[in-house]
Tab-separated table of C-alpha atoms and ligand atoms in Angstrom:
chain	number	residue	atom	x	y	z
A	1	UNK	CA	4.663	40.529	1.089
A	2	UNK	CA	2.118	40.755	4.054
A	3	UNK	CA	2.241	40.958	7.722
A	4	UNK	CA	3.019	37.577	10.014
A	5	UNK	CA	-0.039	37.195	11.531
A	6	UNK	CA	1.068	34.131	13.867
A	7	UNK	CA	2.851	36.398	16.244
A	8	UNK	CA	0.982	39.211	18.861
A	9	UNK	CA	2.139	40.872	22.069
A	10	UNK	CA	3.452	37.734	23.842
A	11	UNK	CA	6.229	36.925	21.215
A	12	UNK	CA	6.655	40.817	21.176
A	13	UNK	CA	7.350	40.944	25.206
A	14	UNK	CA	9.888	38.349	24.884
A	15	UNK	CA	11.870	39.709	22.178
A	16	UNK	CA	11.974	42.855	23.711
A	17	UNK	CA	13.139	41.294	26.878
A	18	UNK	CA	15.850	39.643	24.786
A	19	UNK	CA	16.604	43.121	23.400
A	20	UNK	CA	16.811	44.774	26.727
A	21	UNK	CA	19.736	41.800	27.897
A	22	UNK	CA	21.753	42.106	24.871
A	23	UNK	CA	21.639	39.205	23.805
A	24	UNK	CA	21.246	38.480	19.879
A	25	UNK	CA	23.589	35.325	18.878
A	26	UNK	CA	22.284	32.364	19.947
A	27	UNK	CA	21.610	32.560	23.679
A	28	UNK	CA	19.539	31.811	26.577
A	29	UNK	CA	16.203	31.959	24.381
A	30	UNK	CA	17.618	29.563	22.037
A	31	UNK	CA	18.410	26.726	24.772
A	32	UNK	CA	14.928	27.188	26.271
A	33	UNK	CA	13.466	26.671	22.900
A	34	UNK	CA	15.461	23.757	22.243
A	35	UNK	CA	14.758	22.226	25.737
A	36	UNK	CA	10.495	22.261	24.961
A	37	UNK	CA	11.654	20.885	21.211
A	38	UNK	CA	13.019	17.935	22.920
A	39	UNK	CA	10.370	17.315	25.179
A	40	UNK	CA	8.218	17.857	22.635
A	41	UNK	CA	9.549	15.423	19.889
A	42	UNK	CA	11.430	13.219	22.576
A	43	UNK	CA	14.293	13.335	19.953
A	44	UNK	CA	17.527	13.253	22.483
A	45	UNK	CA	19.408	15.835	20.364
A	46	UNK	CA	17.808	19.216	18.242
A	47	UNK	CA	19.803	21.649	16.868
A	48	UNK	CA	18.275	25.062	15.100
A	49	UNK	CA	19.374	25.944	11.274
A	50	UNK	CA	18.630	29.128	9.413
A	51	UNK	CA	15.582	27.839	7.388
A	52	UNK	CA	13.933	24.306	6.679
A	53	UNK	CA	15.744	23.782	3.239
A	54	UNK	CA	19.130	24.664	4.968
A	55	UNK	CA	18.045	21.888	7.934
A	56	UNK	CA	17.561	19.290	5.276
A	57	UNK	CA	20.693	20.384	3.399
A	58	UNK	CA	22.723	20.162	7.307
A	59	UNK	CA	21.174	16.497	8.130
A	60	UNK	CA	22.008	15.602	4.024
A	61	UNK	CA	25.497	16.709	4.714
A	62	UNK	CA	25.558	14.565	8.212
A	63	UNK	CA	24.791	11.353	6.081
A	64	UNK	CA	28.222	11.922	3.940
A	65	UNK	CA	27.694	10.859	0.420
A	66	UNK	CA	29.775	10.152	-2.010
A	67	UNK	CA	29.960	10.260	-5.555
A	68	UNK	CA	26.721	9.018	-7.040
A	69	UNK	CA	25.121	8.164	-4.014
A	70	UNK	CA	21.417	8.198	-4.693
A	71	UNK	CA	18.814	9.295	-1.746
A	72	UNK	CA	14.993	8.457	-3.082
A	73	UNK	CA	12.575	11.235	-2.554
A	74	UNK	CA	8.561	11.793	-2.932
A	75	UNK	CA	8.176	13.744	-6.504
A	76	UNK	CA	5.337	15.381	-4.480
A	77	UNK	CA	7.256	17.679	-2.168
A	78	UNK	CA	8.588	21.425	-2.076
A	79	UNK	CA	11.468	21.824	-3.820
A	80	UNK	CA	14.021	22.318	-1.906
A	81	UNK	CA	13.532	18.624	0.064
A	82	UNK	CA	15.179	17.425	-3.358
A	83	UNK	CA	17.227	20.513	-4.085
A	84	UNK	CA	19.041	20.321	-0.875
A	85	UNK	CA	20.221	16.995	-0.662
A	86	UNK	CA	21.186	17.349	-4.203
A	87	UNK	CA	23.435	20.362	-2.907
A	88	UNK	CA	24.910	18.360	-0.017
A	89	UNK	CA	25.677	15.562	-2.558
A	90	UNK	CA	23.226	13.218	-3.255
A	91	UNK	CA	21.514	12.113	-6.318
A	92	UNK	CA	17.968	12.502	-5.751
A	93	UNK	CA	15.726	9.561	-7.132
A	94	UNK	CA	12.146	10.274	-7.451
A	95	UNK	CA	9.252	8.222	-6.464
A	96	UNK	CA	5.540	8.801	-6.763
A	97	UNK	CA	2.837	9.666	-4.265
A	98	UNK	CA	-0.273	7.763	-2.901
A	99	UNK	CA	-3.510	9.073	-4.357
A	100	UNK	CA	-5.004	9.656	-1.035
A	101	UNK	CA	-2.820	10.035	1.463
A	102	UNK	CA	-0.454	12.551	-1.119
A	103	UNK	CA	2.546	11.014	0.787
A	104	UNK	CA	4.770	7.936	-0.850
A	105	UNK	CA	4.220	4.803	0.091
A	106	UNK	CA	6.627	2.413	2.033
A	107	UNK	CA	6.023	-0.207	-1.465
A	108	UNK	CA	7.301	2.815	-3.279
A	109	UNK	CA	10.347	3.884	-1.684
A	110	UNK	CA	11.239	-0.202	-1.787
A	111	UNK	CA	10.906	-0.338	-5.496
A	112	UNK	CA	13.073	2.692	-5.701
A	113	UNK	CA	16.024	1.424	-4.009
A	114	UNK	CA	18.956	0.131	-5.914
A	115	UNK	CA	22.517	-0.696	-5.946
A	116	UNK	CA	23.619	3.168	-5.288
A	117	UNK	CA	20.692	3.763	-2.929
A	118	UNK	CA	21.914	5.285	0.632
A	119	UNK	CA	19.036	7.133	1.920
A	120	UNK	CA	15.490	7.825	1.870
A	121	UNK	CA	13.347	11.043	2.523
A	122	UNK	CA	9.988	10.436	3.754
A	123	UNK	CA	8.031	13.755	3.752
A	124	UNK	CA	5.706	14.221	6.068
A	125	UNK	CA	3.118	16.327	3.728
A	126	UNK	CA	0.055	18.866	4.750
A	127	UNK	CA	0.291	17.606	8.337
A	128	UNK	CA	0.198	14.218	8.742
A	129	UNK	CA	2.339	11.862	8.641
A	130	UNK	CA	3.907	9.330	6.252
A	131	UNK	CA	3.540	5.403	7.220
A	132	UNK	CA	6.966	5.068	9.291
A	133	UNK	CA	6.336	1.103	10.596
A	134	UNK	CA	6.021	0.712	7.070
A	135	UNK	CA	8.878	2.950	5.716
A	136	UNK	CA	11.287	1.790	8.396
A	137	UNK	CA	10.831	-1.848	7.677
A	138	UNK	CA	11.671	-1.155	4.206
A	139	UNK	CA	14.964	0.837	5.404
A	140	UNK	CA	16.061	-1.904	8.202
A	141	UNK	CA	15.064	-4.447	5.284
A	142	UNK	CA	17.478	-2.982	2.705
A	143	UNK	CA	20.174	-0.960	4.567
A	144	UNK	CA	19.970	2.430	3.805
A	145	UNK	CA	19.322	5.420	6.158
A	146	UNK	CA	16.167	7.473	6.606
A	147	UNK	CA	15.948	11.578	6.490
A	148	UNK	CA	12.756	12.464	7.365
A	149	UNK	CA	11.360	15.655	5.905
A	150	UNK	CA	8.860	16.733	8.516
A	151	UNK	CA	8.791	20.902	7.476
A	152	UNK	CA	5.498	20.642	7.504
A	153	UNK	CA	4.634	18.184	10.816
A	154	UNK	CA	5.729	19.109	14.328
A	155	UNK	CA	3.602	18.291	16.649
A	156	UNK	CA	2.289	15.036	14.374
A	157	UNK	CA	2.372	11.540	15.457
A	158	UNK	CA	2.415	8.431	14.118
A	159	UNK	CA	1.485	5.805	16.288
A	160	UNK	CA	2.580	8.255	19.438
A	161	UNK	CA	5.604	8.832	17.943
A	162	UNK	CA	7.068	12.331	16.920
A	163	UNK	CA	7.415	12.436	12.662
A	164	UNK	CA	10.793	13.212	12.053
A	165	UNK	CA	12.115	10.831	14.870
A	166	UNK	CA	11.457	7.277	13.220
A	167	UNK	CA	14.757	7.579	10.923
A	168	UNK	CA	18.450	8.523	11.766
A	169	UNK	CA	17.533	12.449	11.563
A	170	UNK	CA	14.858	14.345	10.680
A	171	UNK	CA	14.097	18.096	9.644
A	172	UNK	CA	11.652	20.797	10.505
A	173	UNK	CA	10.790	24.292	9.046
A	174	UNK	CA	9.422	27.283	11.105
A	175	UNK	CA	8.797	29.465	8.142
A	176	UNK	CA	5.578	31.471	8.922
A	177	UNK	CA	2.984	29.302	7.073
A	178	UNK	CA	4.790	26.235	9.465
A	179	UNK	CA	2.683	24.698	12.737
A	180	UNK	CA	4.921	27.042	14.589
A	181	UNK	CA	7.202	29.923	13.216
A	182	UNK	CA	10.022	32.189	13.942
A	183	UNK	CA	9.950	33.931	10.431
A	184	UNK	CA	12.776	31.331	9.307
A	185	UNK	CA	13.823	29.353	10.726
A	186	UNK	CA	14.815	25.295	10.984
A	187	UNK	CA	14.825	21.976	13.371
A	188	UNK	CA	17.638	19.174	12.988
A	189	UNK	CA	16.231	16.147	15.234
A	190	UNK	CA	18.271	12.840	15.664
A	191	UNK	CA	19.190	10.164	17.950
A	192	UNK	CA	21.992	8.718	16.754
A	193	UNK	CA	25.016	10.204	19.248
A	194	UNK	CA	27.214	9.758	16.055
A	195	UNK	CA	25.089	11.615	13.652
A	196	UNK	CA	24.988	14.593	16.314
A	197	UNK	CA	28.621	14.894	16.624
A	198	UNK	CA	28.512	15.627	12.892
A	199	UNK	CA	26.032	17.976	12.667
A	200	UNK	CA	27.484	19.773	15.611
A	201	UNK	CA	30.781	20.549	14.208
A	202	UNK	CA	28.983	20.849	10.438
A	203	UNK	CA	26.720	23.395	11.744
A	204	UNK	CA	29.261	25.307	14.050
A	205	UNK	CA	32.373	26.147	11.328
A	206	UNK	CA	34.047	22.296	12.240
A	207	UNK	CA	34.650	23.231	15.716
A	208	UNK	CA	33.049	21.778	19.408
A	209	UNK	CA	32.964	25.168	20.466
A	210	UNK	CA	32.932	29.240	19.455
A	211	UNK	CA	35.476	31.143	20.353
A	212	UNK	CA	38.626	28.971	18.803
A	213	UNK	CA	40.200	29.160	15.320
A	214	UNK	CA	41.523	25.476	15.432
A	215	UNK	CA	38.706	23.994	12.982
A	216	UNK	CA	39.003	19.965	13.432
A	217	UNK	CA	36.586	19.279	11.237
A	218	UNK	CA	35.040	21.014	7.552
A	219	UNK	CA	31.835	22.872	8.891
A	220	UNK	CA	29.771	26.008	8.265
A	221	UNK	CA	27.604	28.254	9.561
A	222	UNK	CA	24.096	27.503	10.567
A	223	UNK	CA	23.545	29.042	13.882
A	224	UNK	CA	20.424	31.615	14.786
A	225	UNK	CA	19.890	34.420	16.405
A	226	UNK	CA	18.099	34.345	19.622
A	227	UNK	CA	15.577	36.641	18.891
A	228	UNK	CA	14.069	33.792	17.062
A	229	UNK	CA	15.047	31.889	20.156
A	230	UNK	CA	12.226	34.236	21.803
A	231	UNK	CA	9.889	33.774	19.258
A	232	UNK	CA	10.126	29.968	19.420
A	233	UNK	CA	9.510	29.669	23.144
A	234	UNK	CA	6.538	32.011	22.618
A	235	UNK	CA	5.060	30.008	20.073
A	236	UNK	CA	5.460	26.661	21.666
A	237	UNK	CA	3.334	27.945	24.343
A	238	UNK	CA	0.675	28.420	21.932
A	239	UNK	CA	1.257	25.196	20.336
A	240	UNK	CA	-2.045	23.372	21.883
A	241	UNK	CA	-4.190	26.303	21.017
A	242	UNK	CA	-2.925	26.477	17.226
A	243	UNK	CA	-3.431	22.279	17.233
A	244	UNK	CA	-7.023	22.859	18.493
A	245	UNK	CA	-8.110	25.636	16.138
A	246	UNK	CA	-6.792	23.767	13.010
A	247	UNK	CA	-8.123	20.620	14.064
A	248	UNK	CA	-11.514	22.732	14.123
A	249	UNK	CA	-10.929	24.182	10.861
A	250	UNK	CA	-10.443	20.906	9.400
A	251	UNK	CA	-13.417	19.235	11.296
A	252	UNK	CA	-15.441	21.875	9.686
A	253	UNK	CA	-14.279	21.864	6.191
A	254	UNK	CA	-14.465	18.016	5.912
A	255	UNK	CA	-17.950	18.266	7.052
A	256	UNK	CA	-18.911	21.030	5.346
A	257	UNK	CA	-17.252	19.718	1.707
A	258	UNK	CA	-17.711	16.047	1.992
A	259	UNK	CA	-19.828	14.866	-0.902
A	260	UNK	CA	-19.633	18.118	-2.890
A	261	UNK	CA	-18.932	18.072	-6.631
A	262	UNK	CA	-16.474	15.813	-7.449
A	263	UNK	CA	-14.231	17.012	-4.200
A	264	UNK	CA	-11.854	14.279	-2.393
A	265	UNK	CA	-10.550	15.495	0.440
A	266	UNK	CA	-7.324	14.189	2.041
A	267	UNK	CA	-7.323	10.693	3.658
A	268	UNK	CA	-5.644	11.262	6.735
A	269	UNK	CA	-3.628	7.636	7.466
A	270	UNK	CA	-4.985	5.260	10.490
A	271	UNK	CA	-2.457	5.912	13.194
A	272	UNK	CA	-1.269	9.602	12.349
A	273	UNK	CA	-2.462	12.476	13.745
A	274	UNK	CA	-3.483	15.620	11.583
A	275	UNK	CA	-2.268	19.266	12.329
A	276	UNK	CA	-3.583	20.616	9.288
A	277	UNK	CA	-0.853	22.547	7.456
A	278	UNK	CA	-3.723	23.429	4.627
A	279	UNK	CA	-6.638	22.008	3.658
A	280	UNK	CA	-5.998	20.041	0.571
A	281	UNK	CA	-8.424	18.156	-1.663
A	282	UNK	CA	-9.410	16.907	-5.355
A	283	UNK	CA	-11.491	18.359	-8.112
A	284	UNK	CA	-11.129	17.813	-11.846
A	285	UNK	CA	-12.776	21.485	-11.782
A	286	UNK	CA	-9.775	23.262	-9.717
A	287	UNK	CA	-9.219	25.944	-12.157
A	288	UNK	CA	-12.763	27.282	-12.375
A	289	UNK	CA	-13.210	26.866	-8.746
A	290	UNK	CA	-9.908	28.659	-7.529
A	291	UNK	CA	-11.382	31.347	-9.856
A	292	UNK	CA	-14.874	31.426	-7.995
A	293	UNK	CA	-13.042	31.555	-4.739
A	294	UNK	CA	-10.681	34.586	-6.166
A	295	UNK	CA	-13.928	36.267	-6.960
A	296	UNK	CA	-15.239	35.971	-3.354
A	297	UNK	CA	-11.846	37.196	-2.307
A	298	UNK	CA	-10.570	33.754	-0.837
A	299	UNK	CA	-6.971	33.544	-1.513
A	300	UNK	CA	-6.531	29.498	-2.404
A	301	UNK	CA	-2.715	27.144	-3.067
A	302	UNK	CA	-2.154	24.846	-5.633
A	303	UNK	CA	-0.286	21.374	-5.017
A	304	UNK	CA	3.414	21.170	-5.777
A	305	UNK	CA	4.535	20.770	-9.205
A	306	UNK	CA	6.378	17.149	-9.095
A	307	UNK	CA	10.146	17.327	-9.109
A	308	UNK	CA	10.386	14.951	-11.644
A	309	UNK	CA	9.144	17.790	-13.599
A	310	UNK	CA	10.898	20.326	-12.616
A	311	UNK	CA	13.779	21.666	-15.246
A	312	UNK	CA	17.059	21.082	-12.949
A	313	UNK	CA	15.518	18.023	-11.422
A	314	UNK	CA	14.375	16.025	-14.257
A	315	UNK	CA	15.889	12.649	-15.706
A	316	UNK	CA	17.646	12.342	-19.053
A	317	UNK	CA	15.105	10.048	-19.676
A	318	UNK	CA	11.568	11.865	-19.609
A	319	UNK	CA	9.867	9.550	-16.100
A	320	UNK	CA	6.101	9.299	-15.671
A	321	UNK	CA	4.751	9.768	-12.128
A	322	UNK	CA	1.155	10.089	-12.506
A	323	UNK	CA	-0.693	10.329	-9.294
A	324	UNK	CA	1.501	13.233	-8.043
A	325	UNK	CA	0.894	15.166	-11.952
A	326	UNK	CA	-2.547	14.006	-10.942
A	327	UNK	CA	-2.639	15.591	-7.946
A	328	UNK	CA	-0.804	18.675	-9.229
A	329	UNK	CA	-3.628	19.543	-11.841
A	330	UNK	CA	-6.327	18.869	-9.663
A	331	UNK	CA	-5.628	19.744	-6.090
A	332	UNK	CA	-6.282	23.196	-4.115
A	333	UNK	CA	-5.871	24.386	-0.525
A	334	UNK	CA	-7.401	26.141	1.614
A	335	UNK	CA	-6.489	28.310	4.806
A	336	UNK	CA	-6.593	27.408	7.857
A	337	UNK	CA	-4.248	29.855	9.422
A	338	UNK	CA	-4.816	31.637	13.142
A	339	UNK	CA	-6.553	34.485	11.935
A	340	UNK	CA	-9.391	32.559	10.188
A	341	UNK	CA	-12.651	32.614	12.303
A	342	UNK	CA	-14.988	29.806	11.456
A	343	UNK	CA	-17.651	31.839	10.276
A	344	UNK	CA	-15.297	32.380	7.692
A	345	UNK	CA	-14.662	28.657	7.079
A	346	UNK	CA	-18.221	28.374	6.811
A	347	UNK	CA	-18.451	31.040	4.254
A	348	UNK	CA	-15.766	29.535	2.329
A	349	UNK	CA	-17.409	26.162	2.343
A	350	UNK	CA	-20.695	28.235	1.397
A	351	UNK	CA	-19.068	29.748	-1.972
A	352	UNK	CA	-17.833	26.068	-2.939
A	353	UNK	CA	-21.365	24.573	-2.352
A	354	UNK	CA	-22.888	27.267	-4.549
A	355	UNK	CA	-20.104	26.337	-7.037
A	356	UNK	CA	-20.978	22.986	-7.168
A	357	UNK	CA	-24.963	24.058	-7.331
A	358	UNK	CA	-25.070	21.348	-4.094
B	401	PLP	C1	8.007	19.687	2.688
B	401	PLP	C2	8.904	20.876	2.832
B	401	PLP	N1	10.216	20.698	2.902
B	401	PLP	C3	11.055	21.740	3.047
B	401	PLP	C4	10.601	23.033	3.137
B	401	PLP	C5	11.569	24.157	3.245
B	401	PLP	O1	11.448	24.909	4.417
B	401	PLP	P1	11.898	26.454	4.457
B	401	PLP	O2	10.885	27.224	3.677
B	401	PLP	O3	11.900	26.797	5.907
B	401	PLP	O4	13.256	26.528	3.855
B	401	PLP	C6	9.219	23.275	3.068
B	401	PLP	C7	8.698	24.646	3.117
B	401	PLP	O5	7.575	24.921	2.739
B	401	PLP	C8	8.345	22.171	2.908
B	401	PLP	O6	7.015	22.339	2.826
């Protein structure tokens, strides 16, 4: 465990304010916080959830599967994208990843969809975004809805449009390693007036309101405290400075790396912004390099392991997806978090020259 280092005294002077009014269930905070989410993602309706795999699992639950309804999913996610709509009901079919991008392609999910197909998760992965003209055309094409996993991409566009606001709902996580954070923390975006109903009696124990015991509707908890409210609103006002200082980070990795070893760095798709949620690239020497970096006490990630690997995920039949097992052997991030300066940047790209002799 270590200290969140995204937060300081202004997120500290708000809580305490919230403290000092006595307010901890969701509260004034939390409707301030929602207001600058909607402006931000121009989604017209955003409700919070305790976590990102828990706002996945709530927009799943909104799309009401039935028995052996299938939703098709990138192999090369975090777990819990998959794991979660398999909880809420769905049968999660897995699809493979674009080599340079790392996010599935619009061909892909179309290949994917069958007879029992009713939705599709694009993720949005390491900060930019997946290729939604493409994805939705598929969708609109074949008649199935779109949950967008964007955990990892607020404040990314596509095109000048919000990820996570293309499909009929989208998801956000504001775990600490997230654009933004409140510790835990997660966004449910949509449109769709119909969709919102749902979620809003899902995510408030099947009622309109608090305060009742007549439950209309099956629902559950998934309401926040608004101490996390606080922390939002504090952290959206430092969204354009974390944007900035990742964008440098990543301007000065890509220049510093590019043509190194046998490194491929990310493509970052024509129309989608990047808000760097690592920095990810390629190298068929990952192991001895994440060892040189240990060394030189730089702390590096791995890739995710696909789910069509995973032991509760997998197929009967044994499925070969082998760009994202590609990518999972040979890919490696690096920070790019607040509290980097970009001297240290530039050391880290120095140690991974010198490892490469270039
Ligand atoms: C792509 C993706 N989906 C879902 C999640 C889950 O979010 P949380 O950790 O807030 O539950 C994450 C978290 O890392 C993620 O990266």
């Amino acid at each position: 465990m270590q200290a969140d280092l995204a937060v300081d005294e202004a997120e500290q002077t708000l809580v305490d304010r919230s403290l000092h009014q006595r307010w901890l269930t969701e509260g004034p905070n939390c409707k301030l916080f929602q207001e600058k989410l909607i402006e931000l993602t121009g989604a017209k309706h955003v409700f919070f959830a305790p976590n990102g795999t828990l706002a996945i699992f709530l927009a799943a639950l909104a799309l009401e599967p039935e028995h052996g309804d299938e939703i098709v999913v990138p192999t090369f996610t975090f777990y819990g994208s998959a794991t979660a709509a398999l909880f809420a009901g769905f049968k999660p079919v897995f699809v493979d990843a674009d080599p340079e991008t790392f996010n599935a392609r619009p061909e892909a999910f179309e290949e994917a969809i069958g007879p029992r197909t009713k939705a599709i998760m694009p993720v949005h992965i390491y900060g930019q975004s997946c290729d939604m003209d493409g994805i939705m055309a598929v969708a609109q094409r074949k008649g199935v809805r779109v949950l967008e996993d964007a955990a990892q991409a607020l404040s990314v566009r596509f095109n000048g449009r919000h990820a996570g606001t293309f499909g009929d709902v989208g998801t956000f996580s504001l775990f600490s390693d997230k654009v933004i954070t409140t510790g835990e923390g997660g966004v449910v975006v949509t449109n769709s007036e119909q969709l919102a109903d749902r979620i809003r009696l899902l995510r408030n124990q099947g009622r309109p309101h608090s305060g009742t015991f007549e439950h209309p509707s099956l629902g559950m908890n998934f309401r926040i405290t608004d101490l996390q409210g606080a922390i939002g609103v504090s952290q959206m006002e430092k969204l354009a400075s974390i944007r900035k200082d990742r964008a440098t980070k990543w301007r000065l990795y890509s220049e510093g790396l590019s043509g190194v070893g046998d490194i491929r760095i990310m493509r970052v798709l024509q129309g989608s912004d990047i808000v760097p949620f690592r920095f990810p690239f390629l190298t068929a020497d990952r192991e001895n390099l994440a060892n040189s970096l240990e060394k030189a006490g730089i702390q590096t990630r791995g890739f995710f392991y696909p789910m069509h690997l995973q032991p509760k995920l997998r197929a009967a039949q044994p499925q070969s997806l082998p760009v994202a097992e590609r990518l999972h052997a040979q890919g490696i991030c690096l920070p790019v978090h607040v509290h980097l300066s970009d001297a240290q940047v530039s050391d880290i790209v120095g140690v991974i020259r010198k490892h490469f002799g270039s």
